[in-house]
Amino acid sequence: MIDFSKLDKLIHEKGRLSIMTLLAARAEWRFQDLKSELEMSDGNLITHLRTLYKAGYVSIAKEMEKRPQTKYALTEAGRKAFSDYLAVLEQILDMGKS
Amino acid sequence: MIDFSKLDKLIHEKGRLSIMTLLAARAEWRFQDLKSELEMSDGNLITHLRTLYKAGYVSIAKEMEKRPQTKYALTEAGRKAFSDYLAVLEQILDMGKS
DNA sequence: GGTATTACTTTGTGCTACAAAGTGTTTAGT
DNA sequence: ACTAAACACTTTGTAGCACAAAGTAATACC
């Protein structure tokens, strides 16, 4: 039986799940790109990013070329956590197909 | 790009997702079986079940053989909604693997 | 100098997951 | 007959978000 308690609560939320999915698909994302892609408000997006950062799932790199730019990426721990999360999704999918 | 807004909020919650997954895997579940399988409190479980019932995703059949028994099952709408939900999960998985 | 951009922070609201404890009915045990 | 247990709830309360809106500070462009 599936162990639903393994569904990392930090990732299993629409906002953060979408962020994690984007970060997993491309190496680096700027704040503005995430924002326009996900159509989130500044406050909402930064809150989720900080939550993921505090969990050690996301790295933050501030740069100052012309305009300030902040780049976000998955850490190794983040990639691992996301991969574990996806494994649970896979189990759910397998069950749903039976 | 994945349309995360299609992630049915009623299903995308740990408690209800686990319920829906069980209901999708087997035709009928008694309250007690769901409870012991998911290790939820009565109040929590019944609340989620009623939420799904109100959404039209779950049917409730009360029976009175010896002990009162209530059996829960997916409706057609529930099966459809779950299938749509799984389709989004599949997209997320596909992205995560790239 | 004034406006726009970037990346925030602050504040507030409203929802909801979840637990704990209580209710009413029925059946099993002695 | 009386007690205890099982079943399916309901009620109540709390704590924790998600999310939006508005404000802040620094820099760049015209």
Short mmCIF file of C-alpha atoms (C1' of nucleotides) in Angstrom, two decimals:
data_model
loop_
_atom_site.label_atom_id
_atom_site.label_comp_id
_atom_site.label_asym_id
_atom_site.label_seq_id
_atom_site.Cartn_x
_atom_site.Cartn_y
_atom_site.Cartn_z
CA MET A 1 0.00 0.00 0.00
CA ILE A 2 1.12 3.51 -0.74
CA ASP A 3 2.65 5.42 2.14
CA PHE A 4 0.95 8.75 1.84
CA SER A 5 2.87 10.12 4.78
CA LYS A 6 5.85 10.21 2.43
CA LEU A 7 4.10 12.92 0.43
CA ASP A 8 6.41 15.74 1.48
CA LYS A 9 4.04 18.41 2.68
CA LEU A 10 6.45 21.15 1.70
CA ILE A 11 6.29 20.09 -1.90
CA HIS A 12 2.73 18.87 -2.02
CA GLU A 13 1.10 22.23 -2.40
CA LYS A 14 0.06 23.68 -5.71
CA GLY A 15 2.27 26.75 -5.54
CA ARG A 16 5.43 25.04 -4.39
CA LEU A 17 4.83 21.97 -6.51
CA SER A 18 4.71 24.14 -9.59
CA ILE A 19 7.87 25.95 -8.54
CA MET A 20 9.69 22.70 -7.89
CA THR A 21 8.58 21.33 -11.22
CA LEU A 22 9.94 24.35 -13.06
CA LEU A 23 13.19 24.29 -11.11
CA ALA A 24 13.59 20.61 -11.89
CA ALA A 25 13.06 21.20 -15.59
CA ARG A 26 15.56 24.01 -16.05
CA ALA A 27 18.74 24.75 -14.13
CA GLU A 28 18.16 28.36 -13.21
CA TRP A 29 15.21 30.67 -12.94
CA ARG A 30 15.03 34.37 -12.28
CA PHE A 31 12.39 35.70 -9.97
CA GLN A 32 10.66 37.54 -12.79
CA ASP A 33 10.54 34.49 -15.01
CA LEU A 34 9.03 32.34 -12.31
CA LYS A 35 6.55 35.07 -11.58
CA SER A 36 5.36 35.50 -15.14
CA GLU A 37 5.35 31.78 -15.82
CA LEU A 38 3.33 30.95 -12.74
CA GLU A 39 1.31 34.15 -12.58
CA MET A 40 1.79 34.48 -8.87
CA SER A 41 1.87 37.63 -6.84
CA ASP A 42 5.25 38.77 -5.54
CA GLY A 43 4.30 38.04 -1.98
CA ASN A 44 3.03 34.59 -2.67
CA LEU A 45 5.98 33.60 -4.82
CA ILE A 46 8.66 34.89 -2.50
CA THR A 47 7.00 33.21 0.46
CA HIS A 48 7.02 29.85 -1.24
CA LEU A 49 10.59 30.33 -2.41
CA ARG A 50 11.71 31.19 1.08
CA THR A 51 9.90 28.19 2.48
CA LEU A 52 11.74 25.98 0.02
CA TYR A 53 14.98 27.78 0.78
CA LYS A 54 14.60 27.26 4.51
CA ALA A 55 13.96 23.59 3.84
CA GLY A 56 17.24 23.48 1.94
CA TYR A 57 15.53 22.59 -1.32
CA VAL A 58 16.37 25.75 -3.19
CA SER A 59 19.43 27.93 -3.53
CA ILE A 60 19.33 31.67 -3.95
CA ALA A 61 21.94 33.57 -5.93
CA LYS A 62 21.74 37.34 -5.95
CA GLU A 63 23.32 39.18 -8.79
CA MET A 64 23.62 42.79 -9.75
CA GLU A 65 24.02 43.09 -13.44
CA LYS A 66 22.23 46.23 -14.43
CA ARG A 67 19.05 45.52 -12.51
CA PRO A 68 19.18 43.34 -9.46
CA GLN A 69 18.51 39.76 -10.39
CA THR A 70 17.99 36.80 -8.16
CA LYS A 71 18.42 33.34 -9.52
CA TYR A 72 16.84 30.31 -7.99
CA ALA A 73 17.88 26.71 -8.44
CA LEU A 74 17.36 23.31 -6.88
CA THR A 75 19.90 22.11 -4.39
CA GLU A 76 20.91 18.48 -4.28
CA ALA A 77 18.62 17.98 -1.30
CA GLY A 78 15.83 19.61 -3.26
CA ARG A 79 16.36 17.37 -6.22
CA LYS A 80 16.38 14.35 -3.95
CA ALA A 81 13.22 15.43 -2.12
CA PHE A 82 11.46 16.12 -5.38
CA SER A 83 12.51 12.79 -6.77
CA ASP A 84 11.15 11.05 -3.67
CA TYR A 85 7.95 12.99 -4.05
CA LEU A 86 7.65 11.96 -7.68
CA ALA A 87 8.09 8.34 -6.64
CA VAL A 88 4.93 8.59 -4.57
CA LEU A 89 3.10 10.21 -7.48
CA GLU A 90 4.19 7.31 -9.59
CA GLN A 91 2.70 4.84 -7.13
CA ILE A 92 -0.56 6.76 -7.15
CA LEU A 93 -0.61 6.74 -10.93
CA ASP A 94 0.07 3.04 -11.05
CA MET A 95 -2.77 2.38 -8.66
CA GLY A 96 -5.13 4.68 -10.53
CA LYS A 97 -4.56 2.78 -13.73
CA SER A 98 -5.42 -0.61 -12.29
CA MET B 1 3.76 24.16 -20.07
CA ILE B 2 1.78 22.37 -17.41
CA ASP B 3 -1.45 24.02 -16.38
CA PHE B 4 -1.24 23.77 -12.63
CA SER B 5 -4.60 25.41 -12.22
CA LYS B 6 -6.06 22.15 -13.45
CA LEU B 7 -4.86 20.51 -10.25
CA ASP B 8 -8.29 19.98 -8.70
CA LYS B 9 -7.94 21.48 -5.28
CA LEU B 10 -10.53 19.13 -3.84
CA ILE B 11 -8.42 16.16 -4.75
CA HIS B 12 -4.99 17.69 -4.31
CA GLU B 13 -4.85 17.38 -0.57
CA LYS B 14 -3.09 14.57 1.19
CA GLY B 15 -6.15 13.24 3.00
CA ARG B 16 -8.54 13.35 0.09
CA LEU B 17 -5.93 12.23 -2.42
CA SER B 18 -5.32 9.12 -0.40
CA ILE B 19 -9.05 8.48 -0.13
CA MET B 20 -9.57 8.94 -3.85
CA THR B 21 -6.67 6.65 -4.62
CA LEU B 22 -8.12 3.88 -2.47
CA LEU B 23 -11.59 4.35 -3.92
CA ALA B 24 -10.17 4.19 -7.42
CA ALA B 25 -8.33 0.98 -6.68
CA ARG B 26 -11.22 -0.98 -5.21
CA ALA B 27 -14.94 -0.66 -5.90
CA GLU B 28 -16.26 -0.29 -2.37
CA TRP B 29 -14.86 0.71 0.97
CA ARG B 30 -16.42 0.65 4.39
CA PHE B 31 -15.81 3.54 6.74
CA GLN B 32 -13.85 1.34 9.12
CA ASP B 33 -11.61 -0.01 6.41
CA LEU B 34 -10.77 3.43 5.13
CA LYS B 35 -10.12 4.55 8.66
CA SER B 36 -7.77 1.74 9.55
CA GLU B 37 -6.02 1.84 6.19
CA LEU B 38 -5.43 5.58 6.33
CA GLU B 39 -5.08 5.91 10.08
CA MET B 40 -7.24 8.98 10.19
CA SER B 41 -9.42 10.19 12.99
CA ASP B 42 -13.16 9.76 12.57
CA GLY B 43 -13.73 13.47 12.32
CA ASN B 44 -11.05 14.03 9.77
CA LEU B 45 -12.11 11.11 7.60
CA ILE B 46 -15.80 11.90 7.62
CA THR B 47 -15.13 15.53 6.83
CA HIS B 48 -13.08 14.63 3.78
CA LEU B 49 -15.65 12.07 2.66
CA ARG B 50 -18.44 14.59 2.96
CA THR B 51 -16.42 17.14 1.03
CA LEU B 52 -15.97 14.62 -1.76
CA TYR B 53 -19.63 13.68 -1.53
CA LYS B 54 -20.74 17.29 -1.83
CA ALA B 55 -18.53 17.63 -4.87
CA GLY B 56 -20.31 14.64 -6.38
CA TYR B 57 -17.15 12.56 -6.45
CA VAL B 58 -18.21 9.93 -3.94
CA SER B 59 -21.39 7.98 -3.29
CA ILE B 60 -22.56 6.92 0.14
CA ALA B 61 -24.53 3.73 0.73
CA LYS B 62 -25.76 3.05 4.22
CA GLU B 63 -26.49 -0.50 5.21
CA MET B 64 -27.66 -2.19 8.37
CA GLU B 65 -26.42 -5.74 8.44
CA LYS B 66 -25.73 -6.53 12.05
CA ARG B 67 -23.69 -3.42 12.70
CA PRO B 68 -24.40 -0.30 10.75
CA GLN B 69 -22.13 -0.13 7.74
CA THR B 70 -21.59 2.67 5.32
CA LYS B 71 -20.01 1.97 2.01
CA TYR B 72 -18.24 4.56 -0.05
CA ALA B 73 -17.51 4.42 -3.74
CA LEU B 74 -16.46 6.67 -6.58
CA THR B 75 -19.15 8.15 -8.77
CA GLU B 76 -18.59 8.52 -12.48
CA ALA B 77 -17.87 12.20 -11.96
CA GLY B 78 -15.38 11.25 -9.27
CA ARG B 79 -13.64 8.79 -11.52
CA LYS B 80 -13.46 11.39 -14.25
CA ALA B 81 -12.15 14.09 -11.93
CA PHE B 82 -9.55 11.73 -10.55
CA SER B 83 -8.50 10.70 -14.01
CA ASP B 84 -8.08 14.35 -15.00
CA TYR B 85 -6.07 14.91 -11.86
CA LEU B 86 -3.84 11.96 -12.65
CA ALA B 87 -3.25 13.40 -16.10
CA VAL B 88 -1.66 16.47 -14.50
CA LEU B 89 0.46 14.26 -12.26
CA GLU B 90 1.63 12.46 -15.35
CA GLN B 91 2.74 15.72 -16.92
CA ILE B 92 4.62 16.63 -13.77
CA LEU B 93 6.32 13.25 -13.77
CA ASP B 94 7.28 13.57 -17.40
CA MET B 95 8.81 16.96 -16.75
CA GLY B 96 10.61 15.76 -13.66
CA LYS B 97 12.29 13.00 -15.58
CA SER B 98 13.73 15.24 -18.27
"C1'" DG C 1 14.47 64.76 -11.32
"C1'" DG C 2 11.14 61.62 -11.96
"C1'" DT C 3 9.64 57.20 -13.24
"C1'" DA C 4 10.13 52.30 -13.77
"C1'" DT C 5 12.05 47.91 -12.35
"C1'" DT C 6 13.51 44.39 -9.14
"C1'" DA C 7 13.14 42.01 -5.06
"C1'" DC C 8 11.58 42.01 -1.52
"C1'" DT C 9 8.58 42.85 3.55
"C1'" DT C 10 4.46 43.67 6.02
"C1'" DT C 11 -0.12 43.07 7.00
"C1'" DG C 12 -4.50 41.09 6.92
"C1'" DT C 13 -8.13 37.87 5.73
"C1'" DG C 14 -10.21 33.80 5.18
"C1'" DC C 15 -10.12 29.06 4.71
"C1'" DT C 16 -9.34 24.38 6.26
"C1'" DA C 17 -6.89 20.34 8.04
"C1'" DC C 18 -6.92 17.87 12.05
"C1'" DA C 19 -7.67 16.33 16.74
"C1'" DA C 20 -10.42 15.49 20.72
"C1'" DA C 21 -14.41 14.64 22.76
"C1'" DG C 22 -19.24 13.92 22.79
"C1'" DT C 23 -23.89 11.69 20.71
"C1'" DG C 24 -27.17 8.05 19.58
"C1'" DT C 25 -28.02 3.55 18.11
"C1'" DT C 26 -27.20 -1.30 17.97
"C1'" DT C 27 -25.14 -5.58 19.19
"C1'" DA C 28 -22.33 -8.84 21.97
"C1'" DG C 29 -20.92 -10.64 26.35
"C1'" DT C 30 -21.76 -12.42 31.10
"C1'" DA D 1 -30.72 -7.27 32.51
"C1'" DC D 2 -26.81 -4.63 32.45
"C1'" DT D 3 -22.52 -3.27 30.69
"C1'" DA D 4 -19.38 -2.55 27.30
"C1'" DA D 5 -18.01 -2.10 22.74
"C1'" DA D 6 -18.67 -0.86 17.86
"C1'" DC D 7 -20.27 2.17 14.28
"C1'" DA D 8 -20.97 6.47 12.14
"C1'" DC D 9 -21.28 10.26 12.90
"C1'" DT D 10 -21.38 15.79 15.01
"C1'" DT D 11 -19.43 19.57 17.44
"C1'" DT D 12 -15.90 22.43 18.76
"C1'" DG D 13 -11.54 24.52 18.81
"C1'" DT D 14 -6.97 25.55 17.27
"C1'" DA D 15 -3.34 26.34 14.59
"C1'" DG D 16 -1.43 26.87 10.28
"C1'" DC D 17 -1.35 28.27 5.74
"C1'" DA D 18 -2.25 30.36 1.04
"C1'" DC D 19 -2.85 34.40 -1.12
"C1'" DA D 20 -3.53 39.27 -2.12
"C1'" DA D 21 -2.58 44.05 -1.65
"C1'" DA D 22 0.13 47.57 -0.50
"C1'" DG D 23 4.33 49.47 1.07
"C1'" DT D 24 9.78 49.80 1.00
"C1'" DA D 25 14.42 50.42 -0.69
"C1'" DA D 26 17.85 50.35 -4.10
"C1'" DT D 27 19.19 51.03 -8.72
"C1'" DA D 28 18.78 52.31 -13.71
"C1'" DC D 29 16.95 54.80 -17.54
"C1'" DC D 30 15.33 59.06 -19.83
#
